[in-house]
Coordinates of N, CA and C in Angstrom, one line a residue:
Chain A
K1 N 89.1 -71.6 83.7 CA 88.0 -71.3 84.4 C 87.7 -72.7 85.2
A2 N 88.1 -73.1 86.2 CA 87.4 -74.3 87.1 C 86.3 -74.8 86.8
G3 N 86.0 -76.4 86.7 CA 84.4 -76.6 86.4 C 84.1 -77.0 88.2
V4 N 82.9 -77.6 88.2 CA 82.3 -78.2 89.3 C 83.6 -79.0 90.1
T5 N 83.7 -79.0 91.0 CA 84.2 -80.2 91.4 C 83.4 -80.9 93.1
Q6 N 83.5 -81.8 92.8 CA 83.0 -82.8 94.0 C 83.9 -83.9 94.6
T7 N 83.9 -83.9 95.7 CA 84.8 -84.8 96.5 C 84.3 -85.6 97.6
P8 N 84.6 -86.6 97.5 CA 85.4 -87.3 96.9 C 84.9 -88.0 95.4
R9 N 85.7 -88.7 95.0 CA 85.3 -89.3 93.4 C 84.6 -90.4 93.7
Y10 N 85.2 -91.3 95.0 CA 84.6 -92.8 95.0 C 84.6 -92.8 96.6
L11 N 83.8 -93.6 97.0 CA 83.4 -93.8 98.3 C 82.7 -95.1 98.6
I12 N 83.4 -96.2 99.4 CA 82.4 -97.2 99.9 C 82.4 -97.4 101.6
K13 N 81.3 -97.3 101.9 CA 80.7 -97.2 103.0 C 79.8 -98.3 103.6
T14 N 79.9 -98.7 104.6 CA 78.9 -100.2 105.2 C 77.7 -99.5 105.7
R15 N 76.9 -100.5 105.8 CA 75.2 -100.0 106.0 C 75.2 -99.1 107.5
G16 N 74.2 -98.5 107.8 CA 74.3 -97.9 109.0 C 75.4 -96.5 109.2
Q17 N 76.5 -96.4 108.3 CA 77.1 -95.4 108.3 C 76.2 -94.1 107.6
Q18 N 77.2 -92.9 108.1 CA 76.5 -91.7 107.4 C 78.0 -91.4 106.5
V19 N 77.7 -90.5 105.5 CA 78.6 -90.0 104.7 C 78.3 -88.9 104.5
T20 N 79.5 -87.7 103.9 CA 78.8 -86.1 103.7 C 79.8 -86.2 102.6
L21 N 79.4 -85.6 101.3 CA 79.6 -85.3 100.2 C 79.6 -83.6 100.1
S22 N 80.6 -83.5 99.1 CA 81.3 -82.0 99.1 C 80.8 -81.6 97.7
C23 N 80.6 -80.5 97.5 CA 80.9 -79.6 96.1 C 81.2 -78.6 95.9
S24 N 82.0 -78.2 95.6 CA 82.4 -76.6 94.7 C 82.0 -76.3 93.8
P25 N 81.2 -75.2 93.5 CA 80.5 -74.8 92.1 C 81.6 -73.9 91.2
I26 N 80.9 -73.8 90.2 CA 81.8 -73.0 89.5 C 82.3 -71.4 89.9
S27 N 83.0 -70.7 89.9 CA 83.3 -69.9 90.6 C 82.1 -68.5 90.4
G28 N 81.5 -67.9 90.9 CA 80.6 -66.8 90.7 C 79.1 -67.6 90.4
H29 N 79.0 -68.8 90.5 CA 77.5 -69.3 90.3 C 76.9 -69.5 91.5
R30 N 76.0 -69.3 92.4 CA 75.4 -69.3 93.6 C 74.3 -70.4 93.8
S31 N 73.7 -71.1 92.5 CA 72.9 -72.1 92.8 C 73.7 -73.6 92.4
V32 N 73.4 -74.2 93.5 CA 74.0 -75.7 93.4 C 72.7 -76.7 93.5
S33 N 72.5 -77.8 93.1 CA 71.5 -78.9 92.8 C 72.5 -80.1 93.0
W34 N 71.4 -80.9 93.4 CA 72.3 -82.6 93.9 C 71.2 -83.1 92.9
Y35 N 71.6 -84.2 92.5 CA 70.8 -85.6 91.8 C 71.4 -86.7 92.1
Q36 N 70.5 -87.8 92.2 CA 71.2 -88.9 92.4 C 71.1 -89.7 91.3
Q37 N 71.8 -90.4 90.5 CA 71.9 -91.6 89.3 C 71.8 -92.9 89.8
T38 N 71.0 -93.5 89.6 CA 70.9 -94.8 89.3 C 70.3 -95.7 88.1
P39 N 71.0 -96.8 87.8 CA 70.7 -97.5 86.5 C 69.1 -97.8 86.2
G40 N 68.3 -97.8 87.6 CA 66.8 -98.1 87.6 C 66.2 -96.7 87.5
Q41 N 66.5 -96.0 88.4 CA 66.0 -94.7 88.5 C 66.4 -93.2 87.9
G42 N 67.2 -93.4 87.1 CA 67.9 -92.5 86.0 C 68.2 -91.2 87.2
L43 N 68.3 -90.5 86.7 CA 68.6 -88.9 87.3 C 67.6 -88.4 88.3
Q44 N 67.6 -88.4 89.5 CA 66.7 -88.0 90.2 C 67.2 -86.7 90.8
F45 N 66.2 -85.8 91.3 CA 66.6 -84.4 92.2 C 66.4 -84.7 93.3
L46 N 67.7 -84.3 94.2 CA 67.6 -84.3 95.8 C 67.0 -83.2 96.5
F47 N 68.0 -81.8 96.2 CA 67.8 -80.5 96.4 C 68.2 -79.7 95.6
E48 N 68.2 -78.2 96.1 CA 68.6 -77.1 95.2 C 68.9 -76.0 96.4
Y49 N 69.8 -75.6 96.3 CA 70.2 -74.3 97.1 C 70.7 -73.0 96.3
F50 N 70.2 -71.7 96.9 CA 71.0 -70.5 96.4 C 70.8 -69.6 97.5
S51 N 72.2 -69.2 97.5 CA 72.6 -68.1 98.5 C 71.9 -68.8 100.1
E52 N 72.6 -69.7 100.4 CA 72.5 -71.0 101.5 C 70.6 -71.1 101.8
T53 N 70.2 -70.7 101.1 CA 68.4 -71.1 100.9 C 67.9 -72.2 100.2
Q54 N 67.4 -73.3 100.9 CA 66.8 -74.6 100.4 C 65.9 -74.3 99.5
R55 N 65.8 -73.9 98.1 CA 64.6 -73.7 97.6 C 63.4 -74.6 97.2
N56 N 64.3 -76.1 97.1 CA 63.4 -77.1 96.6 C 64.1 -78.5 97.2
K57 N 63.2 -79.4 97.2 CA 63.9 -80.7 97.8 C 63.0 -81.8 96.9
G58 N 63.6 -82.9 96.9 CA 62.9 -84.0 96.1 C 62.2 -85.2 96.7
N59 N 62.1 -85.8 96.6 CA 61.3 -87.1 97.2 C 61.8 -88.1 97.6
F60 N 63.1 -87.8 98.8 CA 64.0 -88.5 99.6 C 63.8 -88.5 100.7
P61 N 63.9 -89.5 101.4 CA 63.7 -89.7 103.0 C 64.7 -88.5 103.5
G62 N 64.2 -88.2 105.0 CA 64.6 -87.1 105.6 C 66.3 -87.4 106.3
R63 N 66.6 -88.9 105.7 CA 68.3 -89.2 105.5 C 69.1 -88.7 105.2
F64 N 68.4 -87.9 104.0 CA 69.4 -87.1 102.8 C 69.1 -85.4 103.0
S65 N 69.9 -85.0 103.4 CA 70.1 -83.4 103.9 C 71.0 -82.9 103.4
G66 N 71.0 -81.4 103.1 CA 72.1 -80.6 102.5 C 72.4 -79.7 102.9
R67 N 73.4 -78.5 102.6 CA 73.6 -77.4 102.9 C 74.2 -76.7 102.0
Q68 N 74.1 -75.3 102.2 CA 75.0 -74.3 101.4 C 75.6 -73.4 102.0
F69 N 77.1 -73.0 101.7 CA 78.1 -72.2 102.7 C 77.9 -70.5 102.3
S70 N 78.3 -69.9 102.8 CA 78.1 -68.5 102.2 C 79.4 -68.5 101.2
N71 N 80.2 -69.4 100.7 CA 80.9 -69.2 99.8 C 80.6 -69.9 98.6
S72 N 79.1 -70.6 98.7 CA 78.4 -71.2 97.5 C 78.6 -72.8 97.5
R73 N 79.6 -73.0 98.4 CA 80.1 -74.6 98.2 C 78.9 -74.9 99.3
S74 N 78.7 -76.5 98.5 CA 77.5 -77.1 99.2 C 77.9 -78.8 99.8
E75 N 77.4 -79.1 100.7 CA 77.5 -80.4 101.0 C 76.2 -80.9 101.0
M76 N 76.3 -82.5 101.0 CA 75.1 -83.3 101.0 C 75.4 -84.3 102.2
N77 N 74.9 -84.7 103.0 CA 74.7 -85.5 104.1 C 73.5 -86.9 103.8
V78 N 74.0 -88.3 104.1 CA 72.9 -89.3 104.1 C 73.7 -90.2 105.4
S79 N 72.3 -90.3 106.2 CA 72.7 -90.7 107.5 C 72.2 -92.2 107.1
T80 N 72.7 -93.0 108.3 CA 72.3 -94.6 108.3 C 72.0 -94.9 107.0
L81 N 72.9 -95.4 106.5 CA 72.9 -95.9 104.7 C 72.4 -97.2 104.7
E82 N 71.7 -97.2 103.7 CA 71.0 -98.4 102.9 C 72.0 -98.9 102.2
L83 N 71.7 -100.3 101.4 CA 72.4 -100.4 100.2 C 72.1 -99.9 99.1
G84 N 70.0 -99.6 99.1 CA 69.9 -98.6 98.2 C 70.3 -97.7 97.7
D85 N 70.8 -96.8 98.7 CA 72.0 -95.5 98.4 C 72.8 -95.6 97.6
S86 N 73.6 -96.8 97.2 CA 74.4 -96.7 96.2 C 74.1 -96.1 95.2
A87 N 74.8 -95.1 94.7 CA 74.5 -94.6 93.3 C 75.7 -93.6 93.2
L88 N 75.5 -92.6 91.9 CA 76.5 -91.7 91.1 C 75.6 -90.3 91.8
Y89 N 76.4 -89.7 92.7 CA 75.6 -88.3 93.4 C 76.2 -87.0 92.8
L90 N 75.6 -86.6 91.7 CA 75.6 -85.5 90.8 C 75.3 -84.0 91.7
C91 N 76.4 -83.3 91.4 CA 76.3 -82.0 91.9 C 76.2 -81.2 90.7
A92 N 75.2 -80.1 90.7 CA 75.1 -79.4 89.6 C 75.4 -77.8 89.9
S93 N 75.9 -76.7 88.8 CA 75.7 -75.5 89.6 C 75.2 -74.4 88.5
S94 N 74.7 -74.0 88.5 CA 74.3 -72.2 87.7 C 74.5 -71.1 88.1
W95 N 74.5 -70.1 87.2 CA 74.7 -68.9 87.5 C 73.4 -67.8 88.3
G96 N 72.6 -68.2 87.2 CA 71.2 -67.5 87.6 C 70.1 -68.0 88.6
T97 N 69.4 -66.8 89.0 CA 68.7 -67.1 90.1 C 67.6 -68.2 89.8
L98 N 67.1 -68.3 88.3 CA 66.1 -69.3 88.7 C 66.3 -70.6 87.4
L99 N 67.9 -70.6 87.8 CA 68.3 -72.1 87.1 C 68.0 -72.1 85.7
N100 N 67.7 -71.3 84.9 CA 67.3 -71.4 83.7 C 68.6 -70.4 82.9
T101 N 69.5 -70.7 83.4 CA 70.5 -70.8 82.8 C 71.6 -71.7 82.7
E102 N 72.4 -72.1 82.0 CA 73.4 -73.6 81.9 C 73.4 -73.9 83.1
A103 N 73.5 -75.1 83.6 CA 73.6 -75.9 84.5 C 74.6 -76.8 84.3
F104 N 75.9 -76.3 85.2 CA 76.9 -77.4 84.9 C 76.9 -78.4 85.8
F105 N 77.4 -79.9 85.3 CA 77.6 -80.8 86.1 C 79.0 -81.1 86.5
G106 N 79.3 -81.8 87.9 CA 80.7 -82.1 88.2 C 81.0 -83.3 87.8
Q107 N 81.8 -84.3 88.4 CA 81.7 -85.5 87.8 C 81.2 -86.8 88.4
G108 N 80.5 -86.3 89.8 CA 79.8 -87.1 90.7 C 80.7 -87.5 91.6
T109 N 80.0 -88.4 92.7 CA 81.2 -89.1 93.5 C 80.1 -90.6 93.5
R110 N 80.9 -91.3 93.3 CA 80.4 -92.8 93.2 C 80.1 -93.5 94.7
L111 N 79.0 -93.6 95.2 CA 78.8 -93.9 96.7 C 78.7 -95.6 96.4
T112 N 79.3 -96.4 97.1 CA 78.9 -97.9 97.4 C 78.4 -98.2 98.7
V113 N 77.3 -98.4 99.1 CA 76.9 -99.2 100.3 C 77.0 -100.7 100.4
V114 N 77.9 -101.2 101.3 CA 78.1 -102.6 101.4 C 77.4 -103.0 102.7
Chain B
G1 N 52.3 -86.6 86.2 CA 53.3 -86.1 86.6 C 54.5 -85.2 86.0
E2 N 55.9 -84.8 86.4 CA 57.0 -84.2 85.8 C 57.6 -84.8 85.3
S3 N 57.4 -86.1 84.7 CA 58.5 -87.2 84.1 C 58.5 -86.5 82.6
V4 N 60.1 -86.8 82.2 CA 60.4 -86.4 80.6 C 60.9 -87.8 80.3
G5 N 60.2 -87.9 79.1 CA 60.6 -89.5 78.5 C 61.2 -89.2 77.1
L6 N 61.9 -90.2 76.7 CA 62.4 -90.4 75.9 C 62.2 -91.9 74.9
H7 N 61.7 -91.5 73.6 CA 61.1 -92.4 73.1 C 61.6 -93.8 72.7
L8 N 63.0 -93.6 72.6 CA 64.1 -95.0 72.5 C 65.1 -94.8 73.5
P9 N 65.5 -96.0 74.0 CA 66.4 -96.4 75.1 C 67.8 -96.2 74.5
T10 N 67.8 -96.8 73.1 CA 68.7 -97.2 72.4 C 69.0 -96.2 71.1
L11 N 69.7 -96.0 70.4 CA 70.0 -95.7 69.0 C 71.1 -96.0 68.8
S12 N 71.3 -96.7 67.3 CA 72.7 -97.0 67.0 C 72.8 -96.3 65.7
V13 N 73.6 -95.9 65.3 CA 74.3 -94.8 64.1 C 75.1 -95.3 63.1
Q14 N 75.3 -95.1 61.8 CA 76.5 -95.0 61.1 C 77.1 -93.5 61.3
E15 N 78.6 -94.2 61.6 CA 79.4 -92.7 61.4 C 79.2 -91.7 60.5
G16 N 78.8 -90.4 60.4 CA 78.4 -90.0 59.2 C 77.3 -89.3 59.0
D17 N 76.4 -90.2 59.5 CA 74.9 -90.0 59.2 C 74.3 -89.2 60.4
N18 N 73.3 -88.8 60.3 CA 72.6 -87.8 61.2 C 71.8 -88.5 62.3
S19 N 71.7 -88.0 63.6 CA 71.1 -88.9 64.3 C 70.1 -88.0 64.7
I20 N 69.0 -88.3 65.2 CA 67.9 -87.8 65.8 C 67.3 -88.4 67.1
I21 N 67.2 -87.8 68.2 CA 67.3 -88.7 69.7 C 66.1 -87.4 69.8
N22 N 64.7 -88.0 70.5 CA 63.4 -87.7 70.9 C 63.1 -87.7 72.4
C23 N 62.4 -87.1 72.4 CA 62.2 -86.8 74.1 C 60.7 -86.1 74.2
A24 N 60.0 -86.9 74.8 CA 58.7 -86.1 74.8 C 58.3 -85.7 76.8
Y25 N 57.9 -84.6 76.8 CA 58.0 -84.0 78.3 C 56.4 -83.8 78.6
S26 N 56.2 -83.9 79.8 CA 54.3 -84.0 80.4 C 54.4 -82.5 80.6
N27 N 55.0 -81.6 81.1 CA 54.5 -80.7 82.2 C 54.6 -79.3 81.3
S28 N 53.1 -79.0 80.9 CA 53.3 -77.6 79.7 C 53.1 -76.4 80.3
A29 N 53.7 -76.5 81.7 CA 54.2 -75.3 81.9 C 55.6 -74.9 81.9
S30 N 56.6 -76.3 81.5 CA 57.9 -75.8 81.5 C 58.3 -75.0 80.3
D31 N 59.3 -74.1 80.5 CA 59.9 -73.1 79.8 C 61.1 -73.2 79.5
Y32 N 61.8 -74.2 80.0 CA 63.2 -74.2 80.0 C 64.0 -75.7 79.9
F33 N 64.4 -75.9 78.2 CA 64.8 -77.4 78.0 C 65.9 -77.6 77.6
I34 N 66.8 -78.7 78.2 CA 67.9 -78.8 78.1 C 68.6 -79.9 77.7
W35 N 69.1 -80.6 76.8 CA 70.0 -81.1 76.5 C 71.3 -81.6 77.0
Y36 N 71.3 -82.8 77.4 CA 72.8 -83.2 78.2 C 73.5 -84.6 77.5
K37 N 74.7 -84.5 77.2 CA 75.4 -85.6 77.1 C 76.3 -86.4 78.1
Q38 N 76.2 -87.2 78.6 CA 76.9 -88.2 79.4 C 77.8 -89.4 78.9
E39 N 79.1 -89.1 79.1 CA 80.0 -90.1 79.0 C 80.0 -91.2 80.0
S40 N 80.7 -92.5 79.6 CA 80.4 -93.3 80.7 C 81.8 -92.7 81.6
G41 N 81.1 -92.8 83.2 CA 82.6 -92.3 84.1 C 82.4 -90.8 84.5
K42 N 81.4 -89.9 83.6 CA 81.5 -88.5 83.8 C 80.1 -88.2 84.0
G43 N 80.2 -86.7 84.6 CA 79.1 -86.1 84.5 C 78.3 -86.0 83.2
P44 N 77.0 -85.3 83.6 CA 76.2 -85.3 82.4 C 77.0 -83.5 81.8
Q45 N 76.9 -83.5 80.1 CA 77.9 -82.3 79.8 C 76.3 -81.7 78.8
F46 N 76.5 -80.3 79.4 CA 75.4 -79.6 78.5 C 75.9 -79.5 77.1
I47 N 74.8 -79.5 76.6 CA 74.8 -79.8 75.0 C 74.6 -78.4 74.2
I48 N 73.2 -78.2 74.8 CA 72.5 -77.0 74.1 C 71.2 -77.2 75.1
D49 N 70.5 -75.6 74.7 CA 69.3 -75.3 75.7 C 68.5 -74.9 74.3
I50 N 66.9 -74.5 74.8 CA 65.9 -73.8 74.5 C 65.0 -73.7 75.1
R51 N 64.6 -72.3 75.2 CA 63.6 -72.0 76.0 C 61.9 -71.7 75.0
S52 N 61.2 -71.9 76.0 CA 59.7 -71.7 75.2 C 59.4 -71.0 74.2
N53 N 59.8 -70.0 74.3 CA 59.6 -68.8 73.3 C 60.3 -69.2 71.7
M54 N 60.9 -70.3 71.8 CA 61.6 -70.8 70.7 C 61.3 -71.8 70.1
D55 N 61.4 -72.1 68.6 CA 60.6 -73.8 68.0 C 62.3 -74.3 68.1
K56 N 63.2 -73.5 67.8 CA 64.7 -74.1 66.8 C 65.7 -73.2 67.2
R57 N 66.7 -74.1 67.4 CA 67.5 -73.3 68.0 C 69.4 -74.1 67.3
Q58 N 69.7 -73.5 67.1 CA 71.2 -74.5 66.4 C 72.6 -74.1 67.4
G59 N 73.5 -75.5 67.3 CA 74.3 -75.0 67.8 C 75.8 -75.6 66.8
Q60 N 76.9 -76.0 67.1 CA 77.8 -76.7 66.6 C 77.4 -78.5 66.4
R61 N 76.9 -78.3 65.0 CA 76.5 -79.8 64.8 C 75.3 -80.5 65.4
V62 N 75.1 -79.7 66.1 CA 73.3 -79.8 66.9 C 72.3 -79.0 66.4
T63 N 70.9 -79.5 66.4 CA 69.8 -78.6 66.4 C 68.7 -79.0 67.5
V64 N 68.3 -78.1 68.0 CA 67.4 -78.6 69.1 C 66.0 -78.0 68.3
L65 N 64.8 -79.1 68.7 CA 63.6 -78.7 67.7 C 62.4 -78.7 69.2
L66 N 61.7 -77.5 69.5 CA 60.6 -78.0 70.4 C 59.6 -77.7 69.8
N67 N 58.4 -78.7 69.5 CA 57.3 -78.7 69.6 C 56.2 -78.4 70.8
K68 N 55.7 -77.3 71.1 CA 55.1 -77.5 72.5 C 54.0 -78.0 72.3
T69 N 53.0 -77.7 70.6 CA 51.5 -78.3 70.8 C 51.8 -79.7 71.1
V70 N 52.8 -80.4 70.9 CA 52.4 -82.0 71.4 C 53.6 -82.4 72.6
K71 N 54.2 -81.1 73.4 CA 55.1 -81.2 74.0 C 56.5 -82.6 73.8
H72 N 56.6 -81.9 72.4 CA 57.8 -83.0 72.3 C 59.1 -82.0 71.6
L73 N 60.2 -83.1 72.3 CA 61.8 -82.4 71.9 C 62.3 -82.9 71.5
S74 N 63.3 -82.5 70.1 CA 64.2 -83.5 69.5 C 65.5 -82.9 69.8
L75 N 66.7 -83.6 69.4 CA 67.9 -83.1 69.3 C 68.6 -84.0 68.1
Q76 N 68.9 -83.3 67.1 CA 69.6 -83.6 65.8 C 71.3 -83.4 65.9
I77 N 71.8 -84.7 65.9 CA 73.2 -84.4 65.4 C 73.7 -84.8 64.2
A78 N 74.4 -83.8 63.7 CA 75.0 -83.5 62.0 C 76.2 -84.5 62.3
A79 N 76.3 -85.5 61.2 CA 77.5 -85.8 60.7 C 78.1 -86.8 62.4
T80 N 77.2 -87.4 62.6 CA 77.8 -88.4 63.9 C 79.2 -88.5 63.8
Q81 N 79.7 -88.6 65.0 CA 81.1 -89.4 65.0 C 81.3 -90.1 66.2
P82 N 81.9 -91.1 66.0 CA 82.4 -91.8 67.3 C 82.6 -91.5 68.4
G83 N 83.0 -89.8 68.6 CA 83.2 -89.4 69.8 C 81.5 -88.8 70.8
D84 N 80.6 -89.3 69.5 CA 79.1 -88.9 69.8 C 78.6 -89.6 70.8
S85 N 79.2 -91.1 70.5 CA 78.5 -92.2 71.6 C 78.5 -92.1 72.6
A86 N 77.3 -91.8 73.5 CA 77.1 -91.5 75.0 C 75.8 -91.8 75.4
V87 N 75.3 -91.8 76.7 CA 73.7 -91.6 76.6 C 73.2 -89.9 76.9
Y88 N 72.2 -89.7 76.0 CA 71.9 -88.6 76.0 C 70.5 -88.1 76.8
F89 N 70.5 -87.0 77.5 CA 69.1 -86.7 78.5 C 68.7 -85.6 77.9
C90 N 67.1 -85.3 78.0 CA 66.6 -84.4 78.0 C 66.5 -83.3 79.3
A91 N 66.0 -82.6 79.1 CA 66.0 -82.0 80.9 C 64.8 -81.0 80.7
E92 N 64.0 -81.1 81.5 CA 62.7 -79.6 81.5 C 62.9 -79.2 82.9
L93 N 62.4 -77.4 82.9 CA 62.1 -77.2 84.0 C 61.4 -76.7 83.7
P94 N 60.1 -76.3 84.7 CA 58.9 -75.3 84.9 C 59.3 -74.2 85.7
P95 N 58.9 -73.1 85.5 CA 59.5 -72.0 86.0 C 59.2 -72.1 87.4
Y96 N 59.9 -71.0 87.9 CA 60.2 -71.1 89.8 C 60.2 -72.4 90.2
D97 N 60.5 -73.3 89.4 CA 60.6 -75.0 90.2 C 61.9 -75.2 90.7
Y98 N 63.3 -74.6 90.2 CA 64.5 -74.6 90.7 C 65.3 -76.2 90.4
K99 N 64.4 -77.0 89.8 CA 65.0 -78.4 89.6 C 64.8 -79.0 88.1
L100 N 65.3 -79.8 87.4 CA 65.2 -79.8 86.5 C 65.0 -81.6 86.7
S101 N 64.1 -81.7 85.5 CA 63.5 -83.1 85.8 C 64.0 -84.1 84.0
F102 N 65.0 -85.2 84.0 CA 65.2 -85.8 83.2 C 64.3 -86.8 82.7
G103 N 64.7 -87.2 81.7 CA 63.9 -88.3 80.8 C 64.9 -89.5 81.3
A104 N 64.7 -90.7 81.0 CA 65.3 -91.4 81.3 C 66.8 -91.9 80.4
G105 N 67.2 -91.2 78.9 CA 68.1 -91.1 78.3 C 68.3 -92.0 77.5
T106 N 69.1 -91.8 76.6 CA 68.7 -92.7 75.1 C 70.3 -93.0 74.7
T107 N 70.7 -93.9 75.2 CA 72.2 -94.6 74.6 C 72.5 -94.6 72.9
V108 N 73.4 -94.0 72.5 CA 73.9 -93.7 71.1 C 75.2 -94.3 71.2
T109 N 75.4 -95.4 70.0 CA 76.2 -96.2 69.7 C 76.5 -95.6 68.5
V110 N 77.7 -95.4 67.9 CA 77.9 -94.8 66.7 C 79.0 -96.2 66.1
R111 N 78.0 -96.5 64.9 CA 78.8 -97.5 64.3 C 80.3 -96.8 63.3
A112 N 81.5 -97.4 63.3 CA 82.4 -97.3 62.5 C 82.1 -97.5 60.8

């Protein structure tokens, strides 16, 4: 059974550009969450989707957005990139409707903004 | 707030000894807790979870203890092995919140 797949694995962008990251959840999982991981702030919640609906959003500026498709795949977008957006972006999927089942993480996308 | 904190940022353990990693959570409404292990260059890997109606749960070489009175969570690893070297995070989930709140993490180093 394939795990959570995130693409691309690595990305280098210039300040001011925008970026789109992709996450394919485990087959059958309908909840997808996104987290930003940095050495200084740790793992910070970005947003969570279930059946194409955003159910919760973290404290990030509006430059961070996401969506989920009917096949449960999800994308997140960051516009007008800043140096501080450099981070590991992690996606997690779970089966349960309330996320209180095992949440499995992908390998992450390492974004570097220069 | 909803932060979850670990008591120690680093832990050095002799191979073969037992490890205990501690975590304090602040949201008394949280009813689901998870421990994750993250190795360098990888995403967090699920280790074990526990619901608030339990005090203890055992897995393979790992045990999670939950003390709701003092809002404390711990992960015990038996017979620590070199492959256990990683960063360990605890996470909490309040009901109907749809997001995990993570602690800062404890880096475990296993000495040969």
